[in-house]
CSV table of C-alpha atoms and ligand atoms in Angstrom, one decimal:
chain,number,residue,atom,x,y,z
A,1,MET,CA,0.0,0.0,0.0
A,2,ARG,CA,1.2,3.5,-0.8
A,3,ALA,CA,0.2,6.0,1.9
A,4,CYS,CA,0.6,9.7,1.7
A,5,PHE,CA,2.0,11.0,5.0
A,6,GLY,CA,0.5,14.4,4.0
A,7,VAL,CA,1.9,16.7,6.6
A,8,LYS,CA,3.5,15.4,9.6
A,9,THR,CA,6.3,12.9,9.0
A,10,GLN,CA,7.0,14.3,5.6
A,11,LEU,CA,7.5,17.8,7.1
A,12,LEU,CA,9.8,16.4,9.8
A,13,ILE,CA,11.9,14.7,7.1
A,14,SER,CA,12.2,17.7,5.0
A,15,ARG,CA,13.0,19.9,8.0
A,16,VAL,CA,15.8,17.6,9.1
A,17,PHE,CA,17.1,16.6,5.8
A,18,SER,CA,16.9,19.6,3.5
A,19,ARG,CA,20.1,20.9,5.0
A,20,PRO,CA,23.5,19.4,4.3
A,21,SER,CA,25.2,17.9,7.3
A,22,THR,CA,28.2,19.7,8.7
A,23,ALA,CA,30.2,16.6,9.2
A,24,VAL,CA,29.3,13.5,7.3
A,25,ARG,CA,30.3,10.4,9.3
A,26,TRP,CA,30.7,7.3,7.3
A,27,ARG,CA,32.8,4.1,7.3
A,28,ALA,CA,33.6,1.8,4.4
A,29,ALA,CA,32.4,-1.1,6.4
A,30,GLN,CA,32.8,-4.7,6.9
A,31,THR,CA,29.8,-6.0,8.7
A,32,ARG,CA,29.0,-9.2,10.6
A,33,LEU,CA,27.4,-10.3,7.3
A,34,LEU,CA,30.5,-9.9,5.3
A,35,CYS,CA,32.8,-12.3,7.0
A,36,SER,CA,35.1,-15.0,5.9
A,37,PRO,CA,35.9,-18.2,7.8
A,38,PRO,CA,38.6,-18.2,10.5
A,39,THR,CA,42.2,-18.7,9.3
A,40,GLY,CA,43.8,-20.1,12.4
A,41,GLU,CA,43.6,-20.9,16.0
A,42,GLU,CA,43.0,-17.9,18.4
A,43,LYS,CA,44.9,-17.3,21.6
A,44,PRO,CA,42.7,-18.8,24.4
A,45,GLN,CA,41.1,-16.5,27.0
A,46,ARG,CA,42.5,-18.5,29.9
A,47,SER,CA,40.5,-17.0,32.8
A,48,MET,CA,37.1,-17.4,31.1
A,49,LEU,CA,37.9,-20.9,30.0
A,50,ARG,CA,39.1,-21.8,33.5
A,51,HIS,CA,36.0,-20.3,35.0
A,52,LEU,CA,33.7,-22.3,32.7
A,53,THR,CA,35.5,-25.6,33.2
A,54,THR,CA,35.5,-25.2,37.0
A,55,LYS,CA,31.7,-24.5,36.8
A,56,ILE,CA,31.1,-27.5,34.6
A,57,LYS,CA,33.2,-29.8,36.8
A,58,ALA,CA,31.1,-28.7,39.8
A,59,THR,CA,27.6,-28.8,38.3
A,60,GLY,CA,27.8,-30.8,35.1
A,61,PRO,CA,27.2,-29.5,31.5
A,62,ILE,CA,25.6,-26.0,31.4
A,63,PRO,CA,22.8,-24.8,29.0
A,64,VAL,CA,24.0,-22.8,26.0
A,65,ALA,CA,22.1,-19.8,27.5
A,66,GLU,CA,24.2,-20.0,30.6
A,67,TYR,CA,27.4,-20.3,28.5
A,68,MET,CA,26.5,-17.3,26.3
A,69,ARG,CA,25.5,-15.2,29.4
A,70,GLU,CA,28.8,-16.0,31.1
A,71,VAL,CA,30.9,-15.4,28.0
A,72,LEU,CA,29.3,-12.1,27.1
A,73,THR,CA,28.4,-10.5,30.4
A,74,ASN,CA,30.3,-12.1,33.3
A,75,PRO,CA,31.0,-9.0,35.5
A,76,VAL,CA,34.7,-9.7,35.5
A,77,THR,CA,35.8,-11.4,32.3
A,78,GLY,CA,32.7,-11.0,30.0
A,79,TYR,CA,33.3,-10.1,26.4
A,80,TYR,CA,31.0,-7.0,26.5
A,81,VAL,CA,32.3,-6.0,30.0
A,82,ARG,CA,36.0,-5.8,29.0
A,83,ASN,CA,36.0,-4.8,25.3
A,84,ASN,CA,35.3,-2.1,22.9
A,85,MET,CA,34.3,-4.4,20.1
A,86,LEU,CA,32.6,-2.1,17.7
A,87,GLY,CA,34.2,-0.6,14.6
A,88,PRO,CA,36.9,-1.4,12.0
A,89,ASP,CA,39.4,-2.1,14.7
A,90,GLY,CA,37.0,-4.3,16.7
A,91,ASP,CA,35.2,-7.5,15.9
A,92,PHE,CA,32.1,-6.2,14.0
A,93,ILE,CA,30.5,-3.0,12.8
A,94,THR,CA,26.8,-1.9,13.0
A,95,SER,CA,24.5,0.4,11.0
A,96,PRO,CA,24.8,3.4,13.3
A,97,GLU,CA,28.6,3.2,13.0
A,98,ILE,CA,28.4,2.9,9.2
A,99,SER,CA,26.5,6.1,8.6
A,100,GLN,CA,24.9,8.9,10.6
A,101,ILE,CA,21.9,8.9,8.2
A,102,PHE,CA,20.7,5.7,10.0
A,103,GLY,CA,20.4,7.4,13.4
A,104,GLU,CA,18.9,10.5,11.9
A,105,LEU,CA,16.1,8.6,10.2
A,106,LEU,CA,15.4,6.8,13.6
A,107,GLY,CA,15.4,10.3,15.2
A,108,VAL,CA,12.6,11.4,12.8
A,109,TRP,CA,10.7,8.1,13.5
A,110,ILE,CA,10.8,8.9,17.3
A,111,VAL,CA,9.6,12.5,16.9
A,112,SER,CA,6.9,11.3,14.5
A,113,GLU,CA,5.6,8.7,17.0
A,114,TRP,CA,5.8,11.2,19.8
A,115,MET,CA,3.5,13.4,17.7
A,116,GLY,CA,1.3,10.5,16.8
A,117,ALA,CA,0.8,9.9,20.5
A,118,GLY,CA,-0.6,13.4,21.0
A,119,ARG,CA,2.7,15.2,21.9
A,120,PRO,CA,2.9,14.2,25.6
A,121,THR,CA,4.8,16.6,27.8
A,122,GLN,CA,7.4,14.1,28.8
A,123,LEU,CA,9.6,12.1,26.3
A,124,GLN,CA,12.0,9.5,27.7
A,125,LEU,CA,14.3,8.1,25.0
A,126,VAL,CA,15.5,4.7,26.3
A,127,GLU,CA,18.2,2.8,24.4
A,128,LEU,CA,19.0,-0.8,25.2
A,129,GLY,CA,22.6,-1.7,24.5
A,130,PRO,CA,23.8,1.6,23.1
A,131,GLY,CA,27.3,0.4,22.1
A,132,LYS,CA,29.5,3.5,21.4
A,133,GLY,CA,26.6,5.9,21.8
A,134,SER,CA,26.5,6.8,18.1
A,135,LEU,CA,22.9,6.1,17.5
A,136,ALA,CA,21.8,8.1,20.6
A,137,SER,CA,24.0,11.0,19.5
A,138,ASP,CA,22.6,11.0,15.9
A,139,VAL,CA,19.0,10.9,17.3
A,140,LEU,CA,19.7,13.8,19.7
A,141,ARG,CA,21.1,15.9,16.8
A,142,VAL,CA,17.7,15.5,15.1
A,143,PHE,CA,15.9,16.4,18.4
A,144,SER,CA,17.9,19.6,18.5
A,145,GLN,CA,17.1,20.4,14.9
A,146,LEU,CA,13.4,19.8,15.7
A,147,ARG,CA,13.5,21.7,19.0
A,148,SER,CA,10.6,24.0,17.9
A,149,VAL,CA,8.5,20.8,17.1
A,150,LEU,CA,9.3,19.1,20.4
A,151,GLY,CA,8.5,22.5,22.0
A,152,GLY,CA,8.2,22.4,25.8
A,153,ALA,CA,8.4,18.6,26.1
A,154,SER,CA,10.7,17.5,28.8
A,155,VAL,CA,13.2,15.2,27.1
A,156,SER,CA,15.6,12.8,28.8
A,157,LEU,CA,17.9,10.0,27.7
A,158,HIS,CA,18.1,6.7,29.5
A,159,LEU,CA,20.7,4.1,28.6
A,160,VAL,CA,20.6,0.4,29.6
A,161,GLU,CA,24.1,-0.9,29.4
A,162,VAL,CA,25.9,-3.8,31.3
A,163,SER,CA,29.4,-2.9,30.1
A,164,PRO,CA,31.4,-0.4,32.3
A,165,ALA,CA,33.9,-0.1,29.4
A,166,LEU,CA,31.2,0.9,26.9
A,167,SER,CA,29.3,3.1,29.3
A,168,ARG,CA,32.4,5.2,29.8
A,169,LEU,CA,32.8,5.5,26.1
A,170,GLN,CA,29.1,6.5,25.7
A,171,ALA,CA,29.5,9.1,28.5
A,172,GLN,CA,32.5,10.6,26.8
A,173,SER,CA,30.8,10.8,23.4
A,174,LEU,CA,27.4,12.1,24.7
A,175,THR,CA,28.4,14.4,27.6
A,176,GLY,CA,32.2,15.1,27.2
A,177,SER,CA,33.2,15.2,30.8
A,178,ARG,CA,29.7,16.1,32.2
A,179,SER,CA,28.8,12.8,33.8
A,180,GLN,CA,29.8,10.9,37.0
A,181,GLU,CA,29.2,7.6,38.6
A,182,ALA,CA,26.3,7.4,41.1
A,183,HIS,CA,27.1,5.4,44.3
A,184,ALA,CA,24.0,5.8,46.5
A,185,GLU,CA,22.6,2.4,47.4
A,186,ASP,CA,19.0,3.3,46.6
A,187,GLU,CA,20.0,4.9,43.3
A,188,PRO,CA,18.7,2.9,40.3
A,189,ALA,CA,21.2,4.6,37.9
A,190,TYR,CA,24.9,3.9,38.1
A,191,ARG,CA,25.9,7.0,36.2
A,192,ARG,CA,24.3,10.3,35.6
A,193,GLY,CA,25.1,13.3,33.5
A,194,GLU,CA,24.1,16.0,31.1
A,195,THR,CA,24.4,15.7,27.3
A,196,THR,CA,26.4,18.3,25.4
A,197,GLY,CA,22.9,19.6,24.3
A,198,GLY,CA,21.9,20.0,28.0
A,199,LEU,CA,19.6,17.0,28.4
A,200,PRO,CA,19.7,14.8,31.5
A,201,VAL,CA,21.1,11.3,30.8
A,202,SER,CA,21.3,8.2,33.1
A,203,TRP,CA,22.8,4.8,32.8
A,204,TYR,CA,21.2,1.6,34.2
A,205,ARG,CA,22.1,-2.1,34.3
A,206,ARG,CA,18.5,-3.3,33.7
A,207,LEU,CA,15.4,-2.1,32.0
A,208,GLU,CA,13.4,-2.4,35.3
A,209,ASP,CA,15.6,0.4,36.8
A,210,VAL,CA,14.5,2.9,34.2
A,211,PRO,CA,11.8,5.3,35.6
A,212,THR,CA,8.3,4.9,34.3
A,213,GLY,CA,6.7,7.5,32.0
A,214,PHE,CA,6.0,8.0,28.3
A,215,SER,CA,9.0,6.4,26.6
A,216,ILE,CA,10.3,5.5,23.1
A,217,PHE,CA,12.5,2.5,23.4
A,218,LEU,CA,15.3,1.7,20.8
A,219,ALA,CA,17.1,-1.6,20.6
A,220,HIS,CA,19.6,-1.9,17.8
A,221,GLU,CA,21.6,-5.2,17.7
A,222,PHE,CA,20.7,-5.7,21.3
A,223,PHE,CA,18.3,-8.8,21.2
A,224,ASP,CA,20.8,-10.8,19.2
A,225,ALA,CA,23.3,-10.5,22.1
A,226,LEU,CA,20.9,-12.0,24.6
A,227,PRO,CA,21.5,-15.7,25.7
A,228,ILE,CA,19.6,-18.3,23.7
A,229,HIS,CA,18.6,-21.9,24.7
A,230,LYS,CA,19.2,-24.5,22.0
A,231,PHE,CA,16.9,-27.5,21.7
A,232,GLN,CA,17.0,-30.6,19.5
A,233,ARG,CA,14.2,-33.0,18.6
A,234,THR,CA,15.1,-36.6,19.5
A,235,GLN,CA,13.2,-39.9,19.3
A,236,LYS,CA,12.5,-39.4,23.0
A,237,GLY,CA,11.2,-35.9,22.6
A,238,TRP,CA,12.8,-32.4,22.9
A,239,ARG,CA,16.2,-32.3,24.6
A,240,GLU,CA,18.3,-29.2,25.5
A,241,VAL,CA,21.8,-28.7,24.0
A,242,MET,CA,24.4,-28.2,26.7
A,243,VAL,CA,28.1,-27.2,26.9
A,244,ASP,CA,30.5,-29.8,28.4
A,245,ILE,CA,34.2,-30.3,28.7
A,246,ASP,CA,35.6,-32.5,25.9
A,247,PRO,CA,36.8,-35.7,27.7
A,248,GLU,CA,39.6,-36.1,25.1
A,249,LYS,CA,40.9,-32.5,25.5
A,250,PRO,CA,40.4,-31.0,29.0
A,251,ASN,CA,41.0,-27.4,27.7
A,252,GLN,CA,38.3,-27.7,25.0
A,253,LEU,CA,34.6,-27.5,25.2
A,254,ARG,CA,32.0,-29.4,23.2
A,255,PHE,CA,28.2,-29.6,22.7
A,256,VAL,CA,26.2,-32.5,24.2
A,257,VAL,CA,22.5,-33.3,24.3
A,258,ALA,CA,20.9,-33.6,27.7
A,259,PRO,CA,19.8,-37.2,28.3
A,260,SER,CA,16.5,-36.2,29.9
A,261,PRO,CA,14.2,-33.2,29.7
A,262,THR,CA,15.4,-30.0,31.4
A,263,LEU,CA,13.1,-27.3,32.9
A,264,ALA,CA,13.8,-25.2,29.8
A,265,SER,CA,13.1,-27.9,27.2
A,266,SER,CA,9.8,-28.7,28.9
A,267,ALA,CA,8.8,-25.0,29.2
A,268,LEU,CA,10.2,-23.2,26.2
A,269,VAL,CA,9.4,-25.4,23.1
A,270,GLN,CA,6.0,-24.8,21.6
A,271,ALA,CA,3.7,-27.9,21.5
A,272,ASP,CA,3.2,-27.5,17.7
A,273,GLU,CA,6.8,-26.8,16.9
A,274,GLY,CA,7.6,-28.1,13.4
A,275,ARG,CA,11.4,-27.6,13.2
A,276,GLY,CA,14.0,-30.2,14.3
A,277,HIS,CA,16.3,-27.7,16.0
A,278,VAL,CA,15.1,-24.6,17.8
A,279,GLU,CA,16.7,-21.6,19.5
A,280,VAL,CA,14.7,-19.7,22.1
A,281,CYS,CA,15.8,-16.4,23.7
A,282,ALA,CA,13.8,-16.5,26.9
A,283,GLU,CA,15.6,-13.4,28.2
A,284,GLY,CA,14.5,-11.5,25.1
A,285,GLY,CA,10.9,-12.7,25.7
A,286,VAL,CA,11.0,-11.3,29.3
A,287,ILE,CA,12.3,-7.9,28.0
A,288,ILE,CA,9.6,-7.7,25.3
A,289,GLN,CA,7.0,-8.4,28.0
A,290,GLN,CA,8.4,-5.6,30.1
A,291,LEU,CA,8.4,-3.2,27.1
A,292,ALA,CA,4.8,-4.2,26.2
A,293,ARG,CA,3.6,-3.6,29.7
A,294,ARG,CA,5.3,-0.2,30.0
A,295,ILE,CA,3.9,0.9,26.6
A,296,LEU,CA,0.4,-0.1,27.7
A,297,GLU,CA,0.6,1.5,31.1
A,298,ASP,CA,2.6,4.7,30.4
A,299,GLY,CA,2.3,5.1,26.6
A,300,GLY,CA,5.1,5.1,24.0
A,301,ALA,CA,6.6,2.8,21.4
A,302,ALA,CA,9.5,0.5,20.8
A,303,LEU,CA,11.6,0.1,17.7
A,304,ILE,CA,13.7,-3.0,17.5
A,305,ALA,CA,16.2,-3.5,14.7
A,306,ASP,CA,18.3,-6.7,14.3
A,307,TYR,CA,19.0,-9.5,12.0
A,308,GLY,CA,16.5,-12.2,12.4
A,309,HIS,CA,13.7,-14.4,11.0
A,310,ASP,CA,10.0,-15.1,11.6
A,311,GLY,CA,10.2,-18.5,13.3
A,312,THR,CA,11.8,-20.3,10.3
A,313,LYS,CA,15.5,-20.7,11.1
A,314,THR,CA,17.1,-23.4,13.2
A,315,ASP,CA,20.9,-23.0,13.9
A,316,THR,CA,22.1,-19.4,13.9
A,317,PHE,CA,24.3,-19.3,17.0
A,318,ARG,CA,27.7,-18.1,15.9
A,319,GLY,CA,30.8,-16.1,16.9
A,320,PHE,CA,32.6,-13.1,15.4
A,321,LYS,CA,36.2,-12.0,16.0
A,322,ASP,CA,38.2,-9.5,13.9
A,323,HIS,CA,35.2,-9.4,11.4
A,324,ARG,CA,35.4,-13.1,10.8
A,325,LEU,CA,33.3,-16.1,11.8
A,326,HIS,CA,34.7,-17.7,15.0
A,327,ASP,CA,34.0,-21.1,16.5
A,328,VAL,CA,31.5,-20.3,19.4
A,329,LEU,CA,33.3,-22.8,21.8
A,330,SER,CA,36.9,-21.8,21.1
A,331,SER,CA,38.7,-19.2,23.3
A,332,PRO,CA,35.5,-18.1,25.0
A,333,GLY,CA,35.4,-14.4,25.9
A,334,SER,CA,37.6,-13.4,23.0
A,335,ALA,CA,34.8,-13.2,20.4
A,336,ASP,CA,31.3,-11.9,20.1
A,337,LEU,CA,28.5,-14.5,20.4
A,338,THR,CA,25.2,-13.9,18.6
A,339,ALA,CA,22.1,-15.5,17.4
A,340,ASP,CA,19.4,-14.4,14.9
A,341,VAL,CA,16.4,-12.8,16.6
A,342,ASP,CA,13.2,-14.9,16.3
A,343,PHE,CA,10.6,-12.1,15.7
A,344,SER,CA,7.7,-14.6,15.8
A,345,TYR,CA,8.7,-15.4,19.4
A,346,LEU,CA,9.0,-11.7,20.3
A,347,ARG,CA,5.5,-11.1,18.8
A,348,ARG,CA,4.1,-14.0,20.8
A,349,MET,CA,5.7,-12.9,24.0
A,350,ALA,CA,4.5,-9.3,23.5
A,351,GLY,CA,1.0,-10.6,24.0
A,352,GLY,CA,-2.3,-9.3,22.6
A,353,GLY,CA,-2.3,-5.9,24.3
A,354,VAL,CA,0.3,-3.9,22.3
A,355,ALA,CA,0.2,-3.6,18.5
A,356,CYS,CA,3.2,-5.3,16.8
A,357,LEU,CA,4.5,-4.0,13.4
A,358,GLY,CA,6.8,-5.8,11.1
A,359,PRO,CA,9.3,-7.2,10.9
A,360,VAL,CA,10.1,-5.3,7.7
A,361,PRO,CA,13.5,-5.5,6.0
A,362,GLN,CA,15.9,-2.7,6.8
A,363,ARG,CA,16.0,-1.6,3.1
A,364,THR,CA,12.2,-1.1,3.1
A,365,PHE,CA,12.2,0.7,6.4
A,366,LEU,CA,15.0,3.1,5.5
A,367,LYS,CA,13.5,3.8,2.1
A,368,ASN,CA,10.1,4.4,3.7
A,369,MET,CA,11.8,6.8,6.0
A,370,GLY,CA,13.2,8.8,3.1
A,371,ILE,CA,16.9,7.6,3.0
A,372,ASP,CA,17.0,8.3,-0.8
A,373,SER,CA,16.0,12.0,-0.4
A,374,ARG,CA,18.6,12.4,2.3
A,375,MET,CA,21.3,10.9,0.1
A,376,GLN,CA,20.3,13.2,-2.7
A,377,VAL,CA,20.8,16.3,-0.4
A,378,LEU,CA,24.1,15.0,0.9
A,379,LEU,CA,25.4,14.2,-2.6
A,380,ARG,CA,24.2,17.5,-4.0
A,381,ASN,CA,26.2,19.3,-1.3
A,382,CYS,CA,29.3,17.2,-1.5
A,383,SER,CA,32.0,18.1,-4.1
A,384,ASP,CA,34.8,15.9,-2.8
A,385,ALA,CA,34.9,12.8,-5.0
A,386,SER,CA,36.2,10.4,-2.3
A,387,THR,CA,33.5,11.5,0.3
A,388,ARG,CA,30.9,11.0,-2.4
A,389,GLN,CA,32.2,7.6,-3.1
A,390,GLN,CA,32.1,6.7,0.6
A,391,LEU,CA,28.6,8.0,1.0
A,392,ILE,CA,27.4,5.8,-1.8
A,393,ALA,CA,29.3,2.8,-0.3
A,394,SER,CA,27.7,3.2,3.1
A,395,TYR,CA,24.2,3.7,1.5
A,396,ASP,CA,24.9,0.4,-0.4
A,397,VAL,CA,25.9,-1.5,2.8
A,398,LEU,CA,22.8,-0.3,4.6
A,399,THR,CA,20.3,-1.0,1.8
A,400,ASN,CA,21.7,-3.6,-0.6
A,401,PRO,CA,19.6,-6.8,-0.2
A,402,ALA,CA,22.8,-8.9,-0.3
A,403,LYS,CA,24.4,-6.8,2.5
A,404,MET,CA,22.3,-5.4,5.4
A,405,GLY,CA,19.2,-4.5,3.4
A,406,GLU,CA,17.4,-7.8,3.7
A,407,ARG,CA,19.0,-9.6,6.6
A,408,PHE,CA,18.3,-6.8,9.1
A,409,HIS,CA,14.7,-6.1,10.1
A,410,PHE,CA,12.7,-3.5,11.9
A,411,PHE,CA,10.0,-4.6,14.4
A,412,GLY,CA,7.8,-2.1,16.3
A,413,LEU,CA,5.6,-2.1,19.4
A,414,LEU,CA,2.9,0.6,19.7
A,415,HIS,CA,0.1,1.4,22.1
A,416,PRO,CA,-3.1,0.1,20.4
A,417,ARG,CA,-4.6,3.6,20.7
A,418,ARG,CA,-2.0,4.8,18.1
A,419,LEU,CA,-3.6,2.6,15.4
A,420,ALA,CA,-7.3,3.2,16.4
A,421,ARG,CA,-9.6,5.6,14.6
A,422,PRO,CA,-10.0,8.7,16.9
A,423,PRO,CA,-13.6,8.9,18.3
A,424,ARG,CA,-15.9,11.4,16.5
A,425,PRO,CA,-16.9,14.4,18.6
A,426,GLU,CA,-20.4,13.9,20.2
A,427,GLY,CA,-22.3,16.3,18.0
A,428,LEU,CA,-21.2,14.6,14.7
A,429,LYS,CA,-22.3,11.0,15.7
A,430,LEU,CA,-25.3,11.1,13.3
A,431,GLU,CA,-23.1,11.8,10.2
A,432,LYS,CA,-22.5,8.8,8.0
A,433,LYS,CA,-18.8,9.6,7.4
A,434,PRO,CA,-16.4,7.5,9.5
A,435,SER,CA,-13.9,9.3,11.7
A,436,PRO,CA,-10.5,9.9,10.0
A,437,ALA,CA,-8.0,7.0,9.8
A,438,PRO,CA,-5.0,7.2,12.2
A,439,LEU,CA,-1.8,8.6,10.8
A,440,PRO,CA,0.3,5.8,9.2
A,441,VAL,CA,3.3,4.7,11.1
A,442,ALA,CA,6.5,6.0,9.4
A,443,GLY,CA,8.9,3.4,8.2
A,444,PHE,CA,6.4,0.6,8.2
A,445,THR,CA,4.3,2.2,5.5
A,446,GLU,CA,5.5,3.4,2.1
A,447,LEU,CA,6.2,7.1,2.0
A,448,SER,CA,4.9,9.3,-0.8
A,449,PHE,CA,6.0,12.9,-1.2
A,450,SER,CA,2.9,14.1,-3.1
B,501,SAH,N1,23.4,-0.8,19.7
B,501,SAH,C1,24.8,-0.7,19.4
B,501,SAH,C2,25.7,-1.8,20.1
B,501,SAH,C3,25.3,-3.2,19.7
B,501,SAH,S1,26.4,-4.4,20.6
B,501,SAH,C4,25.0,-0.7,17.9
B,501,SAH,O1,24.2,-1.1,17.2
B,501,SAH,O2,26.1,-0.2,17.5
B,501,SAH,C5,25.3,-4.9,22.0
B,501,SAH,C6,25.2,-3.9,23.1
B,501,SAH,O3,24.4,-4.4,24.1
B,501,SAH,C7,26.5,-3.5,23.8
B,501,SAH,O4,26.4,-2.1,24.2
B,501,SAH,C8,26.5,-4.4,25.0
B,501,SAH,O5,27.3,-4.0,26.0
B,501,SAH,C9,25.0,-4.4,25.3
B,501,SAH,N2,24.5,-5.5,26.1
B,501,SAH,C10,24.7,-6.8,25.8
B,501,SAH,N3,24.0,-7.6,26.7
B,501,SAH,C11,23.3,-6.7,27.5
B,501,SAH,C12,22.4,-6.9,28.6
B,501,SAH,N4,22.1,-8.1,29.0
B,501,SAH,N5,21.9,-5.8,29.2
B,501,SAH,C13,22.3,-4.6,28.8
B,501,SAH,N6,23.1,-4.3,27.7
B,501,SAH,C14,23.7,-5.4,27.1
């Protein structure tokens, strides 16, 4: 369907994107999708391996979810806790790091949904897993360009981040030196500050700690980092895949199948499941339920962008190191671990209360948001040949179906009121004409500049 946005989103887009950007940030990027197989053995991360083997010796084989949680977020040796893994010098690169246009378009989406919700006086921007803080920074630039639209709304930024290393990087990029650690016991935030544009910003370890209130939630490449359980259909029924020590090589781990049902295999596999192997991200399910409840109670929306599928794939658990695929069980803690997001599971866990949109491919979402017009403005105002070439290359990485365009998807949660026809005023009830349709949701509907 081709819908005309008429005034609102279209106006926002032209206000933000009609001007050339002062500094165009781009990277000729390799993504997690453009990797080649590993070339050799990696140096083992001794302390993480020792920690895992001690644990397995004490309790027996551990579920893949526990393995993934330990490797990624163990408070001392976890991969995310210790590393700055994003960018050309790290292990992978993400869309917000490839081009600022990505974050700018999401900024327009947020303002447009805030308007669609009736311009509440409070707007909390909550980002889950903000990485280097680039996405939040690009969104805030749009907020400042649209200051007159946001008017008197009280805007604040809330970042949910487990990694002390990354939170320091985010603080530096978003506030300069205007943030400090919060130590009070009853304080839900572990760091507070003020962005360079003067907005309050706070950091939390868990979504539950973020204050309630009208919020727009962003999660870019966050759900794929959450631990998954793996299950396998056997002749005796569903069994959980576990991680064990290889009996032949004590410093090496291997996958084994649990001989009997576990709590997870009994509770997490759907009765009518048709696949032979299944991955379930129960932690992602809990977070989606929390988002849905908060949206229903306090108003707002969530925009989730990640690579994923709609309940069709089976074995997607994989590792990345130095922009290459990496064996998930080798040198644990030295590489990123990830699994495709199952959007059908997220939709089921969101329940019937909130409205779910998508998943739509990244290419479709960005085109619907006006990425082509933005590119035209940038290219028109750019005379330097190499910058032009790099702009075109980053556009290609984001939208090309063979790169990020089709593998990454956008999924939205909205308050059901947002999609309902507004009630007609009392006096007009006798008229035959239905009340006007709600405004289409930007990004999920094709945009027309008529
Ligand atoms: N959104 C960023 C970073 C993606 S990497 C981007 O697209 O560039 C995943 C991010 O989620 C990192 O910031 C990591 O530290 C954070 N993270 C991973 N697991 C988390 C958890 N359980 N709770 C909070 N943050 C987490």
